[in-house]
Short mmCIF file of C-alpha atoms and ligand atoms in Angstrom, two decimals:
data_model
loop_
_atom_site.label_atom_id
_atom_site.label_comp_id
_atom_site.label_asym_id
_atom_site.label_seq_id
_atom_site.Cartn_x
_atom_site.Cartn_y
_atom_site.Cartn_z
CA MET A 21 43.97 -20.72 -64.17
CA ALA A 22 45.99 -22.18 -67.02
CA LYS A 23 44.04 -24.24 -69.49
CA GLU A 24 44.58 -27.96 -69.14
CA ILE A 25 46.73 -29.13 -72.00
CA PRO A 26 45.25 -32.02 -74.01
CA TYR A 27 47.21 -35.00 -75.28
CA LYS A 28 46.86 -33.62 -78.79
CA ILE A 29 46.53 -30.00 -79.80
CA TYR A 30 44.67 -29.97 -83.10
CA LEU A 31 44.23 -26.81 -85.10
CA SER A 32 41.20 -26.39 -87.35
CA GLU A 33 41.50 -26.42 -91.13
CA ASN A 34 41.12 -22.68 -91.36
CA GLU A 35 44.19 -22.33 -89.14
CA ILE A 36 46.42 -23.92 -91.79
CA PRO A 37 49.08 -21.27 -92.47
CA ARG A 38 48.43 -19.12 -95.55
CA GLN A 39 52.06 -18.12 -95.94
CA TRP A 40 55.45 -19.75 -95.60
CA TYR A 41 58.07 -17.89 -93.61
CA ASN A 42 61.47 -17.23 -95.17
CA VAL A 43 63.87 -17.05 -92.22
CA ARG A 44 66.69 -15.76 -94.44
CA ALA A 45 64.86 -12.43 -94.56
CA ASP A 46 65.60 -11.95 -90.86
CA MET A 47 69.23 -13.11 -90.98
CA LYS A 48 71.65 -10.18 -90.81
CA LYS A 49 74.42 -12.33 -92.21
CA LYS A 50 72.78 -14.40 -94.94
CA PRO A 51 73.77 -17.86 -96.10
CA ALA A 52 76.47 -17.66 -98.76
CA PRO A 53 75.06 -17.70 -102.31
CA LEU A 54 74.98 -20.80 -104.50
CA ILE A 55 77.84 -20.72 -106.97
CA ASP A 56 77.64 -21.73 -110.61
CA PRO A 57 80.63 -24.06 -111.12
CA ARG A 58 80.90 -22.95 -114.76
CA THR A 59 81.40 -19.26 -113.94
CA MET A 60 82.45 -19.48 -110.27
CA LYS A 61 79.99 -16.60 -109.66
CA PRO A 62 76.69 -16.57 -107.76
CA ILE A 63 74.20 -18.50 -109.84
CA THR A 64 71.64 -16.50 -111.80
CA LEU A 65 67.91 -17.10 -111.96
CA GLU A 66 68.30 -18.06 -115.62
CA ALA A 67 70.92 -20.71 -114.87
CA MET A 68 68.87 -22.02 -111.92
CA SER A 69 65.79 -22.23 -114.13
CA GLU A 70 67.55 -24.61 -116.51
CA VAL A 71 67.53 -27.21 -113.74
CA PHE A 72 64.65 -26.19 -111.48
CA CYS A 73 61.10 -24.92 -112.08
CA GLU A 74 61.20 -21.18 -112.46
CA GLU A 75 59.09 -20.24 -109.44
CA LEU A 76 61.08 -22.66 -107.29
CA ALA A 77 64.34 -21.17 -108.59
CA ARG A 78 62.98 -17.76 -107.60
CA GLN A 79 62.17 -18.98 -104.09
CA GLU A 80 65.61 -20.54 -103.89
CA LEU A 81 67.37 -17.24 -104.53
CA ASP A 82 65.02 -14.95 -102.57
CA ASP A 83 66.63 -14.12 -99.24
CA THR A 84 64.74 -10.90 -98.54
CA THR A 85 60.97 -11.57 -98.75
CA PRO A 86 59.87 -12.70 -95.27
CA TYR A 87 56.44 -14.15 -96.12
CA ILE A 88 55.46 -16.00 -99.28
CA ASP A 89 51.82 -16.81 -100.07
CA ILE A 90 50.85 -20.47 -100.25
CA PRO A 91 48.78 -20.94 -103.43
CA GLU A 92 45.15 -21.87 -102.79
CA PRO A 93 45.30 -25.30 -104.55
CA LEU A 94 48.08 -26.28 -102.15
CA ILE A 95 46.03 -25.32 -99.14
CA ASP A 96 43.26 -27.58 -100.45
CA PHE A 97 45.74 -30.46 -100.73
CA TYR A 98 47.16 -29.71 -97.27
CA LYS A 99 43.64 -30.09 -95.89
CA MET A 100 43.80 -33.81 -96.74
CA TYR A 101 46.32 -34.42 -93.96
CA ARG A 102 46.93 -31.16 -92.15
CA PRO A 103 46.98 -29.50 -89.69
CA ALA A 104 49.27 -32.09 -88.10
CA PRO A 105 48.75 -32.68 -84.38
CA LEU A 106 51.10 -31.38 -81.72
CA VAL A 107 51.19 -34.18 -79.16
CA ARG A 108 52.01 -33.88 -75.49
CA ALA A 109 54.07 -36.96 -74.62
CA TYR A 110 52.40 -37.42 -71.23
CA CYS A 111 53.00 -41.19 -71.28
CA LEU A 112 56.70 -40.82 -72.05
CA GLU A 113 57.10 -38.09 -69.41
CA LYS A 114 55.55 -40.35 -66.82
CA GLN A 115 57.73 -43.28 -67.76
CA LEU A 116 60.87 -41.15 -67.63
CA ASP A 117 59.67 -39.63 -64.35
CA THR A 118 60.90 -36.26 -65.57
CA PRO A 119 59.65 -32.81 -64.64
CA ALA A 120 60.17 -31.82 -68.30
CA HIS A 121 57.18 -31.25 -70.55
CA ILE A 122 57.67 -32.99 -73.89
CA TYR A 123 55.77 -32.21 -77.10
CA TYR A 124 56.19 -33.58 -80.58
CA LYS A 125 54.86 -32.40 -83.90
CA PHE A 126 53.75 -35.53 -85.74
CA GLU A 127 54.21 -35.42 -89.50
CA GLY A 128 53.60 -39.11 -90.21
CA ASN A 129 49.84 -38.92 -90.79
CA ASN A 130 49.86 -39.31 -94.56
CA THR A 131 50.53 -42.23 -96.91
CA SER A 132 54.11 -41.16 -97.65
CA GLY A 133 54.65 -41.39 -93.91
CA SER A 134 56.73 -38.24 -93.55
CA HIS A 135 56.90 -34.46 -93.69
CA LYS A 136 58.24 -34.62 -97.25
CA LEU A 137 54.77 -34.35 -98.74
CA ASN A 138 54.63 -30.71 -97.56
CA SER A 139 57.26 -29.73 -100.12
CA ALA A 140 56.49 -32.39 -102.74
CA ILE A 141 53.03 -30.99 -103.36
CA ALA A 142 54.38 -27.45 -103.65
CA GLN A 143 57.06 -28.49 -106.13
CA ALA A 144 54.60 -30.52 -108.22
CA TYR A 145 52.23 -27.55 -108.25
CA TYR A 146 54.85 -25.14 -109.62
CA ALA A 147 55.97 -27.69 -112.22
CA LYS A 148 52.37 -28.03 -113.40
CA GLN A 149 51.91 -24.26 -113.48
CA GLN A 150 54.94 -24.03 -115.74
CA GLY A 151 53.39 -26.54 -118.14
CA LEU A 152 56.05 -29.23 -117.70
CA ALA A 153 55.46 -32.88 -118.58
CA GLY A 154 57.08 -34.16 -115.42
CA VAL A 155 59.88 -34.09 -112.89
CA THR A 156 62.89 -36.23 -112.03
CA THR A 157 64.30 -36.80 -108.59
CA GLU A 158 66.33 -39.06 -106.36
CA THR A 159 65.17 -40.83 -103.24
CA GLY A 160 67.20 -42.40 -100.46
CA ALA A 161 65.08 -44.17 -97.92
CA GLY A 162 62.09 -43.72 -100.23
CA GLN A 163 60.00 -41.20 -98.31
CA TRP A 164 60.71 -38.38 -100.73
CA GLY A 165 60.05 -40.50 -103.81
CA THR A 166 56.78 -41.67 -102.30
CA ALA A 167 55.72 -38.16 -101.39
CA LEU A 168 56.63 -36.86 -104.83
CA SER A 169 54.75 -39.64 -106.63
CA MET A 170 51.66 -38.82 -104.58
CA ALA A 171 52.02 -35.14 -105.42
CA CYS A 172 52.65 -35.76 -109.13
CA SER A 173 49.68 -38.08 -109.49
CA TYR A 174 47.46 -35.44 -107.86
CA PHE A 175 48.48 -32.83 -110.43
CA GLY A 176 48.80 -35.27 -113.36
CA LEU A 177 52.58 -35.02 -113.81
CA ASP A 178 55.10 -37.69 -114.81
CA CYS A 179 57.50 -38.69 -112.04
CA LYS A 180 60.90 -40.35 -112.61
CA VAL A 181 62.62 -41.50 -109.44
CA PHE A 182 66.24 -42.63 -109.08
CA MET A 183 66.27 -44.68 -105.89
CA VAL A 184 69.53 -45.36 -104.02
CA LYS A 185 70.21 -49.02 -104.78
CA VAL A 186 70.52 -50.20 -101.17
CA SER A 187 67.03 -48.85 -100.43
CA TYR A 188 65.61 -50.16 -103.70
CA GLU A 189 66.66 -53.62 -102.60
CA GLN A 190 65.86 -53.29 -98.88
CA LYS A 191 62.52 -51.56 -99.38
CA PRO A 192 60.68 -53.17 -102.28
CA PHE A 193 57.36 -52.09 -100.80
CA ARG A 194 58.33 -48.42 -100.93
CA ARG A 195 59.07 -48.91 -104.58
CA GLU A 196 55.64 -50.46 -105.13
CA VAL A 197 53.90 -47.59 -103.35
CA MET A 198 55.63 -45.20 -105.75
CA ARG A 199 54.61 -47.31 -108.75
CA THR A 200 51.05 -47.45 -107.44
CA TYR A 201 51.03 -43.66 -107.63
CA GLY A 202 52.34 -43.91 -111.19
CA ALA A 203 56.06 -43.17 -110.74
CA ASN A 204 58.84 -44.76 -112.77
CA VAL A 205 61.52 -46.06 -110.35
CA THR A 206 65.16 -46.85 -111.31
CA PRO A 207 67.82 -48.18 -108.90
CA SER A 208 70.85 -45.85 -108.70
CA PRO A 209 73.60 -45.96 -109.85
CA SER A 210 72.04 -47.12 -113.09
CA THR A 211 73.26 -47.58 -116.64
CA THR A 212 70.58 -45.20 -117.95
CA THR A 213 72.76 -42.10 -117.39
CA ALA A 214 76.35 -41.24 -118.24
CA VAL A 215 77.11 -40.28 -114.64
CA GLY A 216 75.61 -43.55 -113.39
CA ARG A 217 77.74 -45.57 -115.78
CA LYS A 218 80.86 -43.66 -114.69
CA ILE A 219 80.17 -44.22 -110.99
CA LEU A 220 79.54 -47.93 -111.60
CA GLU A 221 82.85 -48.17 -113.42
CA GLU A 222 84.76 -46.44 -110.60
CA HIS A 223 82.94 -48.21 -107.74
CA PRO A 224 81.70 -51.57 -109.01
CA GLY A 225 79.21 -53.12 -106.61
CA THR A 226 78.43 -49.79 -104.89
CA THR A 227 75.06 -49.65 -103.11
CA GLY A 228 74.73 -46.02 -104.18
CA SER A 229 74.36 -42.73 -102.37
CA LEU A 230 72.08 -39.74 -102.43
CA GLY A 231 74.73 -37.59 -104.09
CA CYS A 232 75.02 -40.08 -106.91
CA ALA A 233 71.27 -40.48 -107.41
CA ILE A 234 70.95 -36.65 -107.53
CA SER A 235 73.47 -36.52 -110.38
CA GLU A 236 71.49 -39.11 -112.33
CA ALA A 237 68.18 -37.31 -111.80
CA VAL A 238 69.66 -33.95 -112.84
CA GLU A 239 71.16 -35.52 -115.95
CA ALA A 240 67.85 -37.19 -116.85
CA ALA A 241 65.98 -33.87 -116.53
CA GLY A 242 68.61 -32.11 -118.64
CA ALA A 243 68.27 -34.76 -121.36
CA SER A 244 64.49 -34.21 -121.60
CA GLY A 245 64.77 -31.21 -123.90
CA GLY A 246 63.13 -28.90 -121.38
CA SER A 247 59.94 -30.84 -120.65
CA TYR A 248 61.17 -32.09 -117.25
CA ARG A 249 62.82 -30.34 -114.35
CA TYR A 250 64.70 -31.76 -111.42
CA VAL A 251 63.18 -31.49 -107.95
CA LEU A 252 64.80 -32.18 -104.60
CA GLY A 253 63.25 -33.17 -101.27
CA SER A 254 65.70 -31.64 -98.82
CA VAL A 255 68.74 -29.36 -98.41
CA LEU A 256 67.50 -26.53 -100.67
CA ASN A 257 66.17 -23.20 -99.39
CA GLN A 258 62.86 -23.71 -101.20
CA VAL A 259 62.28 -27.03 -99.41
CA LEU A 260 63.06 -25.50 -96.06
CA LEU A 261 60.66 -22.69 -96.91
CA HIS A 262 57.79 -25.11 -97.67
CA GLN A 263 58.51 -27.04 -94.50
CA THR A 264 58.00 -23.93 -92.37
CA ILE A 265 54.36 -24.96 -92.35
CA ILE A 266 55.49 -27.41 -89.62
CA GLY A 267 56.96 -24.70 -87.43
CA ILE A 268 54.17 -22.19 -87.99
CA GLU A 269 51.51 -24.74 -87.02
CA THR A 270 53.59 -25.77 -84.01
CA LYS A 271 53.91 -22.19 -82.86
CA THR A 272 50.20 -21.50 -83.36
CA ALA A 273 49.33 -24.57 -81.29
CA LEU A 274 51.75 -23.66 -78.50
CA ASP A 275 50.58 -20.05 -78.46
CA LYS A 276 46.98 -21.19 -77.91
CA TYR A 277 48.00 -22.56 -74.56
CA GLY A 278 50.61 -19.94 -73.76
CA ILE A 279 53.41 -22.49 -73.93
CA LYS A 280 56.94 -21.27 -74.60
CA PRO A 281 59.43 -23.98 -75.51
CA ASP A 282 62.90 -23.96 -73.96
CA ILE A 283 64.44 -26.54 -76.26
CA ILE A 284 63.52 -27.39 -79.86
CA ILE A 285 64.96 -30.56 -81.34
CA GLY A 286 64.94 -32.09 -84.79
CA CYS A 287 66.82 -34.72 -86.75
CA ALA A 288 68.93 -33.30 -89.55
CA GLY A 289 69.64 -34.99 -92.85
CA GLY A 290 69.62 -32.17 -95.35
CA GLY A 291 67.97 -29.95 -92.76
CA SER A 292 64.47 -29.37 -94.14
CA ASN A 293 62.29 -30.64 -91.30
CA LEU A 294 64.50 -29.06 -88.65
CA GLY A 295 64.71 -25.82 -90.61
CA GLY A 296 60.96 -25.83 -91.12
CA LEU A 297 60.23 -26.57 -87.47
CA ILE A 298 62.55 -23.95 -86.05
CA SER A 299 62.10 -21.13 -88.58
CA PRO A 300 59.40 -19.11 -86.78
CA PHE A 301 61.20 -19.59 -83.47
CA MET A 302 64.56 -18.72 -85.01
CA GLY A 303 62.91 -15.64 -86.51
CA GLU A 304 62.03 -14.45 -83.00
CA LYS A 305 65.54 -15.24 -81.86
CA LEU A 306 67.09 -13.32 -84.77
CA ARG A 307 64.81 -10.33 -84.13
CA GLY A 308 65.71 -10.42 -80.43
CA GLU A 309 62.13 -11.17 -79.32
CA ALA A 310 62.75 -14.51 -77.63
CA ASP A 311 65.43 -17.09 -77.02
CA TYR A 312 65.38 -20.83 -77.55
CA ARG A 313 67.90 -23.64 -77.44
CA ILE A 314 67.81 -25.40 -80.78
CA ILE A 315 69.43 -28.79 -81.30
CA ALA A 316 70.12 -30.56 -84.60
CA VAL A 317 70.60 -34.29 -84.23
CA GLU A 318 72.52 -36.24 -86.83
CA PRO A 319 73.77 -39.82 -87.09
CA ALA A 320 77.33 -40.49 -85.91
CA SER A 321 77.80 -42.33 -89.21
CA CYS A 322 77.17 -39.15 -91.27
CA PRO A 323 78.13 -36.21 -89.01
CA SER A 324 78.04 -33.21 -91.37
CA LEU A 325 77.53 -30.50 -88.74
CA THR A 326 79.52 -32.01 -85.89
CA ARG A 327 82.56 -33.18 -87.86
CA GLY A 328 82.25 -31.62 -91.32
CA ARG A 329 83.91 -28.50 -92.76
CA TYR A 330 82.11 -25.23 -93.48
CA ILE A 331 83.18 -24.71 -97.06
CA TYR A 332 81.90 -24.51 -100.64
CA ASP A 333 81.25 -28.02 -101.88
CA TYR A 334 79.52 -29.87 -104.65
CA CYS A 335 75.98 -30.89 -103.81
CA ASP A 336 76.13 -34.12 -105.78
CA THR A 337 78.71 -36.79 -106.57
CA GLY A 338 78.58 -36.02 -110.29
CA ARG A 339 79.31 -32.32 -109.63
CA ILE A 340 76.61 -30.99 -111.95
CA CYS A 341 74.53 -29.03 -109.41
CA PRO A 342 75.48 -25.53 -108.19
CA MET A 343 78.04 -25.43 -105.38
CA ALA A 344 76.86 -24.53 -101.89
CA LYS A 345 78.70 -23.25 -98.83
CA MET A 346 77.64 -25.66 -96.14
CA TYR A 347 78.85 -28.00 -93.43
CA THR A 348 79.91 -30.98 -95.49
CA LEU A 349 81.78 -34.24 -95.35
CA GLY A 350 82.72 -33.91 -99.02
CA SER A 351 80.60 -34.93 -102.00
CA GLY A 352 82.67 -38.09 -102.39
CA PHE A 353 81.87 -39.25 -98.86
CA ILE A 354 79.73 -42.36 -99.02
CA PRO A 355 78.41 -43.10 -95.53
CA SER A 356 78.15 -46.66 -94.27
CA SER A 357 74.82 -48.21 -95.22
CA SER A 358 73.12 -47.18 -91.99
CA HIS A 359 69.41 -47.64 -91.49
CA SER A 360 68.49 -43.98 -91.49
CA GLY A 361 68.55 -43.48 -95.24
CA GLY A 362 67.05 -40.00 -94.92
CA LEU A 363 70.04 -38.79 -92.91
CA ARG A 364 72.82 -39.96 -95.21
CA TYR A 365 73.41 -36.78 -97.21
CA HIS A 366 77.01 -35.48 -97.09
CA GLY A 367 76.07 -31.82 -96.64
CA MET A 368 73.56 -29.63 -94.83
CA SER A 369 71.15 -26.82 -95.73
CA THR A 370 73.04 -23.56 -96.26
CA VAL A 371 70.58 -21.80 -93.95
CA LEU A 372 71.16 -24.21 -91.07
CA SER A 373 74.90 -24.27 -91.77
CA GLU A 374 75.06 -20.48 -91.44
CA LEU A 375 72.84 -20.41 -88.32
CA TYR A 376 75.01 -23.11 -86.76
CA ASP A 377 78.18 -21.25 -87.71
CA GLN A 378 76.79 -18.11 -86.04
CA GLY A 379 76.23 -20.11 -82.86
CA LEU A 380 72.45 -19.77 -83.04
CA MET A 381 71.89 -23.51 -82.80
CA GLU A 382 73.65 -26.59 -81.47
CA ALA A 383 74.33 -29.94 -83.07
CA ARG A 384 75.06 -33.40 -81.73
CA SER A 385 75.49 -36.82 -83.21
CA VAL A 386 74.04 -40.05 -81.89
CA GLU A 387 74.83 -43.69 -82.56
CA GLN A 388 72.51 -46.01 -84.38
CA THR A 389 71.82 -48.62 -81.66
CA ALA A 390 71.06 -45.90 -79.11
CA VAL A 391 68.66 -44.36 -81.63
CA PHE A 392 66.80 -47.63 -82.11
CA ALA A 393 66.65 -48.19 -78.36
CA ALA A 394 64.97 -44.79 -78.08
CA ALA A 395 62.67 -45.64 -81.00
CA GLN A 396 61.59 -48.85 -79.31
CA GLN A 397 61.04 -47.16 -75.97
CA PHE A 398 58.98 -44.45 -77.63
CA ALA A 399 56.90 -46.91 -79.71
CA ARG A 400 56.05 -48.95 -76.63
CA ILE A 401 54.91 -46.02 -74.52
CA GLU A 402 53.59 -43.45 -77.04
CA GLY A 403 52.20 -45.92 -79.56
CA ILE A 404 53.70 -44.46 -82.72
CA LEU A 405 56.29 -46.56 -84.56
CA PRO A 406 58.80 -43.86 -85.51
CA ALA A 407 60.97 -43.65 -88.62
CA PRO A 408 64.62 -44.27 -87.67
CA GLU A 409 65.38 -40.71 -88.82
CA SER A 410 62.79 -39.28 -86.43
CA ALA A 411 64.16 -41.45 -83.63
CA HIS A 412 67.33 -39.35 -83.65
CA ALA A 413 65.23 -36.48 -82.33
CA ILE A 414 63.48 -38.79 -79.87
CA LYS A 415 66.84 -39.89 -78.50
CA ALA A 416 67.97 -36.30 -77.93
CA ALA A 417 64.59 -35.34 -76.42
CA ILE A 418 64.81 -38.23 -73.95
CA ASP A 419 68.39 -37.28 -73.09
CA GLU A 420 67.35 -33.68 -72.41
CA ALA A 421 64.37 -34.84 -70.33
CA MET A 422 66.69 -37.03 -68.26
CA ILE A 423 68.97 -34.05 -67.61
CA CYS A 424 65.86 -32.22 -66.33
CA LYS A 425 65.23 -35.14 -64.03
CA GLN A 426 68.71 -34.71 -62.53
CA THR A 427 68.49 -30.96 -62.19
CA GLY A 428 64.81 -30.86 -61.28
CA GLU A 429 64.14 -28.25 -63.95
CA GLN A 430 60.75 -28.20 -65.64
CA LYS A 431 61.82 -27.42 -69.16
CA THR A 432 59.55 -27.53 -72.17
CA ILE A 433 60.96 -29.65 -74.96
CA VAL A 434 59.49 -29.71 -78.46
CA PHE A 435 60.73 -32.12 -81.08
CA GLY A 436 59.82 -33.02 -84.63
CA LEU A 437 58.49 -36.52 -85.18
CA THR A 438 59.01 -36.53 -88.90
CA GLY A 439 57.52 -39.86 -89.87
CA THR A 440 56.59 -43.46 -89.32
CA GLY A 441 58.82 -46.51 -89.63
CA TYR A 442 56.62 -49.15 -91.27
CA PHE A 443 59.01 -49.50 -94.20
CA ASP A 444 62.01 -49.76 -91.92
CA MET A 445 61.29 -53.18 -90.49
CA VAL A 446 64.52 -54.69 -91.86
CA ALA A 447 66.31 -52.19 -89.64
CA TYR A 448 64.09 -52.90 -86.65
CA GLN A 449 64.64 -56.63 -87.28
CA LYS A 450 68.43 -56.13 -87.11
CA PHE A 451 68.01 -54.22 -83.88
CA ASN A 452 65.64 -56.80 -82.36
CA ASP A 453 68.03 -59.61 -83.31
CA GLY A 454 70.96 -57.78 -81.71
CA LEU A 455 72.74 -57.60 -85.06
CA MET A 456 72.88 -53.83 -85.45
CA GLY A 457 76.27 -52.09 -85.37
CA ASP A 458 77.45 -48.53 -84.82
CA TYR A 459 79.67 -47.46 -87.63
CA ILE A 460 81.50 -44.21 -86.97
CA PRO A 461 83.89 -42.94 -89.65
CA THR A 462 87.49 -42.48 -88.51
CA ASP A 463 89.28 -39.13 -88.79
CA ALA A 464 91.40 -40.66 -91.55
CA GLU A 465 88.29 -41.57 -93.54
CA LEU A 466 86.90 -38.06 -93.18
CA ASP A 467 90.26 -36.50 -94.07
CA ALA A 468 90.29 -38.57 -97.25
CA ALA A 469 86.89 -37.19 -98.26
CA PHE A 470 88.03 -33.63 -97.34
CA THR A 471 90.68 -33.73 -100.08
CA ASN A 472 88.00 -33.47 -102.79
CA PHE A 473 86.57 -30.02 -102.12
CA PRO A 474 86.25 -27.80 -105.18
CA PRO A 475 88.37 -24.66 -105.68
CA GLN A 476 86.83 -21.97 -103.42
CA PRO A 477 85.24 -18.95 -105.13
C1 LIG B 522 63.94 -37.29 -95.29
C2 LIG B 522 63.60 -37.50 -93.89
C3 LIG B 522 64.34 -36.87 -92.87
C4 LIG B 522 65.56 -36.02 -93.12
O1 LIG B 522 65.44 -34.99 -94.02
P1 LIG B 522 65.53 -33.46 -93.59
O2 LIG B 522 65.56 -32.72 -94.87
O3 LIG B 522 66.77 -33.29 -92.80
O4 LIG B 522 64.32 -33.16 -92.82
C5 LIG B 522 63.93 -37.05 -91.57
N1 LIG B 522 62.89 -37.83 -91.26
C6 LIG B 522 62.17 -38.46 -92.21
C7 LIG B 522 61.03 -39.32 -91.79
C8 LIG B 522 62.50 -38.31 -93.54
O5 LIG B 522 61.78 -38.93 -94.47
#
């Protein structure tokens, strides 16, 4: 007889993965290489290492090594908040009256409130190993900045955060959490960098964007004379690699009970949580061992996969980072100030972009008010107050479960619940007061942003 499945499948500490899985190793057609805008050739390790920590630059460029050891000090840190539970959403299933089985991997059980800590601690570790004084970064909604300040304080590193201005103003408590962990937080665009001053001149009164804050953080690291490096919380291959701890734990938990998912769902901003969740499953799919439906969910206000172009683009507004071939809305695209700050990036992970282009995963976009309705429904029945970003995945999971109700199919749905929404109460307030809108860019607006792509290599 099948084992009864508990509400929460917890792994023990010694089941924390010892290696990350690099899905690129199993891709026959690899993601296109990052291009150095100065040479228009694939970027070298040396050039990458000017901006990023050397070991992270190596991970970024490595598309052949399938498994990469997780250093022991990281495993010790992971033990503070991992393994994360895989939860069976029995209560939601019952409320929906669906034959579907719904599971979610909950990554909100740490002070930063999201999965971002999984990569923050790895990046801080490699920076420390290299003997750096500190790191610079950008943060949108604030989760990444919070995670990075926690990681930096643990390893005794300096942390300079450029925080997108709209979030800096809307989320003063996030800022204070970062400062509590010792970070220095500057609203972006700022007058402390040349690129910030230029953007302020061209767009006076702008509330900022991730692309712009990235440019400022990269410039600040470059100006440090080599004692700081820039680190990034999403989009990059290295981040996706670190986040595979989510997917490996999920798979281990499912395997214990002999559960095989039919559909795997995640929200997609830069693609790191989704990439991390799906990697081991995608690996099986690529090797022809199993098949899964994989769905990326993005906001209708920033639809990189569903309405973007697959093309080489700048990764930041200031055009100082390497260029990446990805689904993108253009580096000049500044999405409406929606309440899912973590999903406002103009591009998408090159790995996910390539997998999507090969038809190995699907993508859909959802509107903000529908996302918050799903968030509220979920909070009331499953207890967890989700981050608005995570609620994109909840919305798609509920939609899929309702299709199962119509067809009578008992599908197994797994989605990533990336974080909690305690710092998003301004957004929830707007929703509760009926004041939330659904801004969807017009084709004309997207076409305008598409005119700014760089020359293609
Ligand atoms: C940053 C963030 C996201 C989106 O980033 P990805 O790199 O696409 O995973 C999603 N959910 C939460 C809670 C976040 O903080």
